[in-house]
Structures are given as structure tokens and as C-alpha cells.
């Protein structure tokens, strides 16, 4: 049997502290898998520099020069984790049989790769890396992150619980995925839509080796909102149902007040009027905001701007 060519795709943004440490972990893992006769010697580690402002790209170029198993590409500017990962996957898909995407901070246990490759050899096209526990995350990160997955599934998005962007995807799936042209990228929600046989492997998530998380609460909320609005129209449905409910209640309220007026029981009613006005204007503002969010998405999609622009590569674009 022909051994599969594996590309480990790693987005990096301002990671000069961790890269020198973790790059060795990745190349060691390649050697180990190659030694075990599971992957082809043509396998590579592909670093994507997402417009870093520090020495990340110099480090990547240096790695590529010293070790033929390392290669790098650099985006023309910072485009965010999801776009950076996409660019690496799209570059890799023509050159390999399988990709594994992983963050470069050493938080995800790279030993789970062995099991991922085994699952691929058993016939799975997509293998999700799922965190079995979040012991090392702070209480705040853990609760917000788990709340995020619960909210996503409540909103009707098909996401794998506690799976981030550590996963094995075959080039066959990626070639199909290339037809998903949306600008609103939420890879962990989109890959399941491609289909094919998939499974999950479980691992413990460690603490970042160095540097700081690029996902503070503001960015996590933005990602959650992007995820929900790019995968589901349930928020619009909820608004509509709520509108129907509020209208019904108001209708009863109107009848009640008319009856009261006829019976001569009219009261000053200032407080109730003000509260109703406040309540309804609040609801209306939220609703307009959510609808506006979707219109904003449509606006971004119709422009169909490129999701990333590659500035430099350490390798030739013709296959090796
Ligand atoms: N990252 C990126 N572009 C960005 C932000 C982050 O390529 O604009 C990369 C980053 O280098 C890391 C991965 O995405 O490899 C995940 O980021 P981070 O570890 O900060 O997120 P967390 O693990 O805290 O969710
Ligand atoms: Mg991280």
C-alpha cells in the first residue's frame, strides 16, 4: 500500500517565543510516524505566517532552510486564524493525501496525531481532535468556551463539542471544501457539512508554552456570533416567534385597556406606558441589530473579496 503524505498545517501569528520549541515537536512527530511506517517520507510541516509583526516569518524561513521537512508561506497581512489556516490547507491539498491542522502554541497534544493517522488508515476522511477535559484552562475560559458550544448547538449549528481546529482532513475532503466559497469562515462548523466518514479522538489540552492567547473574550464572542450567523438562521426565527408572542400579549393588553376604559376605570397609567415603550424599543433594537448582522454578512459575501493573499513561499508552487 502507498503510504499517505501528511502535511501538518500550522497558522502562526506573533509566535516567536513558542515556534523554536514547538517546531521541533512537529518535526519529531513526523519522524516518529514515518519511522512507524504510517506516513510517507514526503510528509511536511507547513507553517503559515499570518502577517506577524515579530520575527515569526524569519524563524519559519530559517527552519525551512535548515530542515527540508519544514516549509512556510506568508500572507500579505494579518487575516485571522481561520483564513490563515484555510490558506495553508488549500496550498497543502494539491501536494498531500492528508492534512492535520494544529495551533503552534503546543496546547494541543500532538500525540493524538498517531491515533488520527490510524483512524485515517482505517478509512475515515475527517478525524476531529476533541478535548477530553479543560483542567488547564482558567475557570473563566472553560465556562465561556463550553457555553459557546452549548449556545452553538442550541442555535442549530452542527459542531463537534469541545473540538477546536485540531483535526485531520484528507485532501479529498479539502478538494470538495474548496467549493465552499464563503468569506465568513468558521471551519469547525463547515467541515462537517462536507460529509464523508468521520470520527473523533480525545486528548488533554495543555497550557500555552509561552506567549499569550490571541482569543480574548471579545474575539471569542465575535467568533461565536460569526459561527452562529454563518451556519444558522435560527436567530431570525427566534425573533419572529418572539414578535408573534409579544403581539399576542399586546393584543390582549389592548382589549383589556379598552374594556377598562369603557368601564370608566382609566388610571393615569404613566408607569405602565413607559415600561411598555422601553421594553418594546429594546426588543426592536435587538431585532434590528440581529437582522442587520445577517445583512452585513450578505454584504460581505456579495463582494467576494479574496480570503487571503499569499505574499511569499519558501517552496516552489510546482509539486516537489
Ligand atoms: N493565529 C493566527 N492569526 C491570528 C490569531 C491567531 O494565525 O490572527 C494563530 C496562533 O498563532 C495560534 C492559533 O492561531 O497558532 C490559535 O491562537 P491562540 O493560541 O492565540 O488561541 P487559543 O488557543 O487561546 O484559543
Ligand atoms: Mg492556543
Short mmCIF file of C-alpha atoms and ligand atoms in Angstrom, two decimals:
data_model
loop_
_atom_site.label_atom_id
_atom_site.label_comp_id
_atom_site.label_asym_id
_atom_site.label_seq_id
_atom_site.Cartn_x
_atom_site.Cartn_y
_atom_site.Cartn_z
CA UNK A 1 0.00 0.00 0.00
CA UNK A 2 1.19 3.50 -0.81
CA UNK A 3 1.96 5.44 2.34
CA UNK A 4 -0.04 8.69 2.71
CA UNK A 5 1.76 12.02 2.50
CA UNK A 6 0.92 14.02 5.62
CA UNK A 7 1.09 17.82 5.85
CA UNK A 8 0.86 19.35 9.32
CA UNK A 9 -0.57 22.85 8.78
CA UNK A 10 0.16 25.43 11.47
CA UNK A 11 -1.08 29.02 11.49
CA UNK A 12 1.30 31.33 13.35
CA UNK A 13 0.72 34.88 14.46
CA UNK A 14 3.37 36.60 16.57
CA UNK A 15 4.69 33.31 17.88
CA UNK A 16 8.43 33.97 18.10
CA UNK A 17 8.56 32.66 21.68
CA UNK A 18 6.91 29.30 21.03
CA UNK A 19 7.90 28.50 17.47
CA UNK A 20 11.52 27.48 18.17
CA UNK A 21 10.25 25.00 20.80
CA UNK A 22 7.17 23.61 19.10
CA UNK A 23 8.63 23.33 15.58
CA UNK A 24 10.93 20.61 16.88
CA UNK A 25 7.96 18.77 18.38
CA UNK A 26 6.26 18.75 14.98
CA UNK A 27 9.27 17.54 13.00
CA UNK A 28 9.96 14.87 15.66
CA UNK A 29 6.38 13.72 15.30
CA UNK A 30 6.83 13.42 11.52
CA UNK A 31 9.96 11.32 12.03
CA UNK A 32 8.17 9.12 14.53
CA UNK A 33 5.17 8.49 12.27
CA UNK A 34 7.48 7.93 9.32
CA UNK A 35 9.59 5.50 11.37
CA UNK A 36 6.44 3.60 12.34
CA UNK A 37 5.73 3.14 8.62
CA UNK A 38 2.47 5.09 8.76
CA UNK A 39 3.26 8.07 6.56
CA UNK A 40 5.37 8.76 3.51
CA UNK A 41 8.85 10.35 3.78
CA UNK A 42 7.48 13.17 1.60
CA UNK A 43 5.45 14.42 4.58
CA UNK A 44 5.99 18.02 5.64
CA UNK A 45 5.30 20.62 8.32
CA UNK A 46 3.74 23.71 6.75
CA UNK A 47 3.86 26.95 8.73
CA UNK A 48 1.57 29.81 7.74
CA UNK A 49 2.75 33.21 8.85
CA UNK A 50 -0.38 35.29 9.35
CA UNK A 51 1.18 38.71 8.91
CA UNK A 52 3.11 38.56 12.18
CA UNK A 53 4.73 41.73 13.44
CA UNK A 54 7.60 39.99 15.20
CA UNK A 55 10.31 37.59 13.99
CA UNK A 56 7.94 34.69 13.27
CA UNK A 57 8.50 34.73 9.48
CA UNK A 58 12.30 34.90 9.88
CA UNK A 59 12.14 31.89 12.18
CA UNK A 60 9.99 29.98 9.68
CA UNK A 61 12.34 30.81 6.78
CA UNK A 62 15.25 29.68 8.88
CA UNK A 63 13.52 26.40 9.75
CA UNK A 64 12.72 25.78 6.08
CA UNK A 65 16.33 26.39 5.13
CA UNK A 66 17.76 24.06 7.75
CA UNK A 67 15.23 21.24 7.51
CA UNK A 68 13.79 20.12 4.20
CA UNK A 69 10.73 18.77 6.00
CA UNK A 70 9.69 22.31 7.01
CA UNK A 71 8.09 24.76 4.62
CA UNK A 72 6.40 28.09 5.06
CA UNK A 73 4.10 30.55 3.40
CA UNK A 74 3.43 34.08 4.45
CA UNK A 75 0.21 36.02 3.98
CA UNK A 76 0.37 39.59 2.74
CA UNK A 77 -1.16 40.78 6.03
CA UNK A 78 -2.89 39.51 9.15
CA UNK A 79 -6.13 37.79 8.13
CA UNK A 80 -7.00 35.95 11.34
CA UNK A 81 -6.65 32.35 12.41
CA UNK A 82 -9.41 30.87 10.21
CA UNK A 83 -8.20 32.46 6.98
CA UNK A 84 -4.58 31.65 7.74
CA UNK A 85 -5.47 28.02 8.33
CA UNK A 86 -7.55 27.92 5.15
CA UNK A 87 -4.66 29.26 3.07
CA UNK A 88 -2.37 26.52 4.41
CA UNK A 89 -4.94 23.80 3.80
CA UNK A 90 -5.62 25.00 0.27
CA UNK A 91 -1.89 25.06 -0.50
CA UNK A 92 -1.40 21.63 1.02
CA UNK A 93 -4.32 19.87 -0.62
CA UNK A 94 -2.61 19.54 -4.00
CA UNK A 95 0.56 18.12 -2.54
CA UNK A 96 -0.55 15.63 0.09
CA UNK A 97 -3.07 12.96 0.98
CA UNK A 98 -3.86 14.12 4.49
CA UNK A 99 -3.54 17.34 6.48
CA UNK A 100 -3.57 17.80 10.22
CA UNK A 101 -4.21 21.35 11.40
CA UNK A 102 -2.94 22.35 14.81
CA UNK A 103 -2.08 25.57 16.66
CA UNK A 104 1.57 26.33 17.06
CA UNK A 105 1.45 27.00 20.81
CA UNK A 106 1.82 23.39 21.96
CA UNK A 107 -1.58 23.41 23.72
CA UNK A 108 -2.97 20.52 21.74
CA UNK A 109 -1.40 17.17 22.50
CA UNK A 110 0.49 16.18 19.36
CA UNK A 111 0.48 12.52 20.39
CA UNK A 112 -3.16 12.45 19.34
CA UNK A 113 -1.81 12.58 15.76
CA UNK A 114 -0.86 8.89 15.94
CA UNK A 115 -4.45 7.96 16.61
CA UNK A 116 -5.69 10.39 13.95
CA UNK A 117 -3.49 8.79 11.30
CA UNK A 118 -4.62 5.32 12.44
CA UNK A 119 -8.24 6.39 12.01
CA UNK A 120 -7.43 7.68 8.52
CA UNK A 121 -5.78 4.37 7.66
CA UNK A 122 -8.98 2.71 8.90
CA UNK A 123 -10.98 4.64 6.33
CA UNK A 124 -12.01 7.93 7.99
CA UNK A 125 -11.65 11.08 5.90
CA UNK A 126 -12.06 13.54 8.79
CA UNK A 127 -10.83 12.99 12.36
CA UNK A 128 -11.75 15.61 14.97
CA UNK A 129 -9.45 16.22 17.91
CA UNK A 130 -11.69 16.65 20.95
CA UNK A 131 -10.53 17.90 24.34
CA UNK A 132 -11.38 15.39 26.99
CA UNK A 133 -11.06 17.94 29.76
CA UNK A 134 -10.21 21.58 30.23
CA UNK A 135 -8.40 21.27 33.51
CA UNK A 136 -5.59 23.61 32.46
CA UNK A 137 -7.88 26.36 31.21
CA UNK A 138 -8.86 29.07 33.65
CA UNK A 139 -12.37 28.79 35.12
CA UNK A 140 -13.41 31.77 33.01
CA UNK A 141 -12.07 30.37 29.72
CA UNK A 142 -13.59 26.97 30.46
CA UNK A 143 -17.09 28.24 31.24
CA UNK A 144 -17.18 30.71 28.38
CA UNK A 145 -15.84 28.16 25.90
CA UNK A 146 -18.26 25.43 26.98
CA UNK A 147 -21.11 27.94 26.98
CA UNK A 148 -20.08 28.77 23.41
CA UNK A 149 -20.52 25.15 22.22
CA UNK A 150 -23.86 24.85 24.04
CA UNK A 151 -25.11 28.09 22.51
CA UNK A 152 -23.97 26.94 19.07
CA UNK A 153 -25.85 23.67 19.28
CA UNK A 154 -28.92 25.45 20.70
CA UNK A 155 -28.83 27.72 17.66
CA UNK A 156 -28.89 24.72 15.39
CA UNK A 157 -25.24 24.62 14.30
CA UNK A 158 -23.71 21.24 13.77
CA UNK A 159 -20.47 21.48 15.75
CA UNK A 160 -18.45 18.81 17.49
CA UNK A 161 -18.49 19.57 21.24
CA UNK A 162 -15.11 20.76 22.56
CA UNK A 163 -13.44 20.43 19.17
CA UNK A 164 -11.46 23.45 18.01
CA UNK A 165 -9.25 23.43 14.94
CA UNK A 166 -7.11 20.39 15.69
CA UNK A 167 -8.21 17.86 13.10
CA UNK A 168 -7.15 15.56 10.35
CA UNK A 169 -8.76 16.22 6.97
CA UNK A 170 -7.99 14.26 3.82
CA UNK A 171 -7.13 16.07 0.62
CA UNK A 172 -10.24 14.54 -0.93
CA UNK A 173 -12.43 16.40 1.60
CA UNK A 174 -10.38 19.57 1.13
CA UNK A 175 -10.86 19.46 -2.65
CA UNK A 176 -14.62 19.36 -2.09
CA UNK A 177 -14.32 22.02 0.59
CA UNK A 178 -12.60 24.33 -1.91
CA UNK A 179 -16.06 24.81 -3.45
CA UNK A 180 -17.33 26.43 -0.23
CA UNK A 181 -16.55 29.99 -1.16
CA UNK A 182 -17.89 31.92 1.80
CA UNK A 183 -15.95 34.80 3.25
CA UNK A 184 -17.44 34.14 6.68
CA UNK A 185 -15.22 31.30 7.66
CA UNK A 186 -15.97 29.04 10.57
CA UNK A 187 -14.01 25.95 9.67
CA UNK A 188 -15.11 23.72 12.54
CA UNK A 189 -18.73 24.24 11.54
CA UNK A 190 -18.15 23.94 7.79
CA UNK A 191 -16.01 20.80 7.60
CA UNK A 192 -18.86 18.59 8.98
CA UNK A 193 -21.03 19.90 6.13
CA UNK A 194 -18.73 18.31 3.54
CA UNK A 195 -19.65 14.89 4.86
CA UNK A 196 -17.67 11.66 4.35
CA UNK A 197 -16.77 9.24 7.11
CA UNK A 198 -15.56 10.96 10.27
CA UNK A 199 -14.70 10.19 13.85
CA UNK A 200 -13.20 11.85 16.94
CA UNK A 201 -10.11 11.21 19.02
CA UNK A 202 -9.75 12.55 22.57
CA UNK A 203 -6.80 14.36 24.11
CA UNK A 204 -5.88 16.55 27.06
CA UNK A 205 -5.27 20.20 26.33
CA UNK A 206 -2.17 21.75 27.92
CA UNK A 207 -1.33 25.29 28.81
CA UNK A 208 0.27 27.56 26.23
CA UNK A 209 4.05 27.03 26.25
CA UNK A 210 4.72 30.76 26.04
CA UNK A 211 3.15 33.97 24.82
CA UNK A 212 -0.49 34.87 25.29
CA UNK A 213 -3.80 33.70 23.86
CA UNK A 214 -4.99 35.70 20.85
CA UNK A 215 -8.56 34.92 21.73
CA UNK A 216 -9.65 37.27 24.49
CA UNK A 217 -13.36 37.39 25.36
CA UNK A 218 -14.11 39.98 22.68
CA UNK A 219 -12.70 37.78 19.89
CA UNK A 220 -14.37 34.66 21.31
CA UNK A 221 -17.74 36.40 21.27
CA UNK A 222 -17.09 37.59 17.72
CA UNK A 223 -16.22 34.03 16.67
CA UNK A 224 -19.34 32.65 18.36
CA UNK A 225 -21.51 35.22 16.64
CA UNK A 226 -19.87 34.59 13.28
CA UNK A 227 -20.30 30.88 13.78
CA UNK A 228 -23.98 31.15 14.58
CA UNK A 229 -24.87 33.63 11.87
CA UNK A 230 -22.89 31.85 9.17
CA UNK A 231 -24.40 28.46 9.94
CA UNK A 232 -27.92 29.08 11.10
CA UNK A 233 -30.89 31.37 10.61
CA UNK A 234 -32.37 30.35 13.94
CA UNK A 235 -31.85 33.82 15.49
CA UNK A 236 -34.18 35.26 12.83
CA UNK A 237 -36.73 32.54 13.64
CA UNK A 238 -36.46 33.27 17.36
CA UNK A 239 -37.11 36.94 16.67
CA UNK A 240 -40.14 36.14 14.55
CA UNK A 241 -41.60 33.81 17.20
CA UNK A 242 -40.90 36.38 19.86
CA UNK A 243 -42.58 39.03 17.71
CA UNK A 244 -45.68 36.83 17.42
CA UNK A 245 -45.69 36.23 21.17
CA UNK A 246 -45.29 39.92 22.03
CA UNK A 247 -48.00 40.86 19.53
CA UNK A 248 -50.42 38.38 21.12
CA UNK A 249 -49.73 39.71 24.59
CA UNK A 250 -50.15 43.29 23.32
CA UNK A 251 -53.43 42.37 21.64
CA UNK A 252 -54.81 41.02 24.93
CA UNK A 253 -53.47 44.15 26.63
CA UNK A 254 -55.27 46.40 24.15
CA UNK A 255 -58.61 44.61 24.67
CA UNK A 256 -58.10 44.82 28.40
CA UNK A 257 -57.40 48.55 28.34
CA UNK A 258 -60.38 49.26 26.07
CA UNK A 259 -62.66 47.30 28.42
CA UNK A 260 -61.23 49.19 31.37
CA UNK A 261 -61.78 52.49 29.58
CA UNK A 262 -65.42 51.64 28.87
CA UNK A 263 -65.92 50.70 32.48
CA UNK A 264 -64.60 54.09 33.49
CA UNK A 265 -61.60 52.64 35.33
CA UNK A 266 -58.98 54.65 33.46
CA UNK A 267 -55.92 55.32 35.54
CA UNK A 268 -53.05 57.69 34.99
CA UNK A 269 -51.07 54.74 33.65
CA UNK A 270 -47.85 56.58 33.16
CA UNK A 271 -45.62 53.85 34.60
CA UNK A 272 -47.11 51.06 32.54
CA UNK A 273 -46.91 53.10 29.33
CA UNK A 274 -43.30 53.93 29.88
CA UNK A 275 -42.36 50.34 30.69
CA UNK A 276 -44.09 49.02 27.61
CA UNK A 277 -42.38 51.61 25.41
CA UNK A 278 -38.99 50.78 26.93
CA UNK A 279 -39.49 47.06 26.65
CA UNK A 280 -40.62 47.17 23.06
CA UNK A 281 -37.96 49.58 21.90
CA UNK A 282 -35.33 47.33 23.47
CA UNK A 283 -36.67 44.29 21.70
CA UNK A 284 -36.92 46.19 18.44
CA UNK A 285 -33.37 47.42 18.66
CA UNK A 286 -32.02 43.93 19.34
CA UNK A 287 -34.07 42.52 16.49
CA UNK A 288 -32.95 45.14 14.03
CA UNK A 289 -29.39 44.52 15.14
CA UNK A 290 -29.58 40.78 14.51
CA UNK A 291 -31.21 41.26 11.12
CA UNK A 292 -28.60 43.88 10.32
CA UNK A 293 -25.91 41.37 11.20
CA UNK A 294 -27.22 39.00 8.54
CA UNK A 295 -27.48 41.80 6.01
CA UNK A 296 -23.88 42.68 6.84
CA UNK A 297 -22.93 39.08 6.14
CA UNK A 298 -24.72 39.18 2.79
CA UNK A 299 -22.86 42.40 2.01
CA UNK A 300 -19.50 40.80 2.77
CA UNK A 301 -20.35 37.69 0.76
CA UNK A 302 -21.53 39.59 -2.32
CA UNK A 303 -18.24 41.43 -2.50
CA UNK A 304 -16.50 38.05 -2.52
CA UNK A 305 -13.11 39.51 -1.77
CA UNK A 306 -10.20 37.08 -1.63
CA UNK A 307 -9.99 35.44 1.77
CA UNK A 308 -6.22 35.66 1.85
CA UNK A 309 -3.36 36.75 -0.36
CA UNK A 310 -0.11 34.83 -0.28
CA UNK A 311 2.92 37.09 -0.15
CA UNK A 312 5.83 34.66 -0.01
CA UNK A 313 6.59 30.97 -0.04
CA UNK A 314 9.70 29.06 0.95
CA UNK A 315 8.98 26.46 -1.73
CA UNK A 316 8.12 26.27 -5.42
CA UNK A 317 4.47 26.14 -6.34
CA UNK A 318 5.07 23.15 -8.61
CA UNK A 319 4.76 19.97 -6.57
CA UNK A 320 8.08 18.60 -5.22
N1 LIG B 1 -3.42 32.86 14.99
C1 LIG B 1 -3.31 33.31 13.67
N2 LIG B 1 -3.79 34.55 13.35
C2 LIG B 1 -4.40 35.38 14.28
C3 LIG B 1 -4.52 34.88 15.61
C4 LIG B 1 -4.03 33.63 15.92
O1 LIG B 1 -2.79 32.61 12.80
O2 LIG B 1 -4.80 36.49 13.93
C5 LIG B 1 -2.89 31.52 15.32
C6 LIG B 1 -1.99 31.47 16.53
O3 LIG B 1 -0.64 31.70 16.17
C7 LIG B 1 -2.18 30.05 17.04
C8 LIG B 1 -3.62 29.77 16.68
O4 LIG B 1 -3.99 30.72 15.68
O5 LIG B 1 -1.36 29.11 16.38
C9 LIG B 1 -4.57 29.86 17.86
O6 LIG B 1 -4.41 31.07 18.56
P1 LIG B 1 -4.32 31.13 20.15
O7 LIG B 1 -3.43 30.05 20.67
O8 LIG B 1 -3.93 32.52 20.50
O9 LIG B 1 -5.83 30.86 20.57
P2 LIG B 1 -6.38 29.94 21.80
O10 LIG B 1 -5.64 28.64 21.76
O11 LIG B 1 -6.11 30.71 23.03
O12 LIG B 1 -7.84 29.79 21.51
MG1 LIG B 2 -3.75 28.41 21.86
#
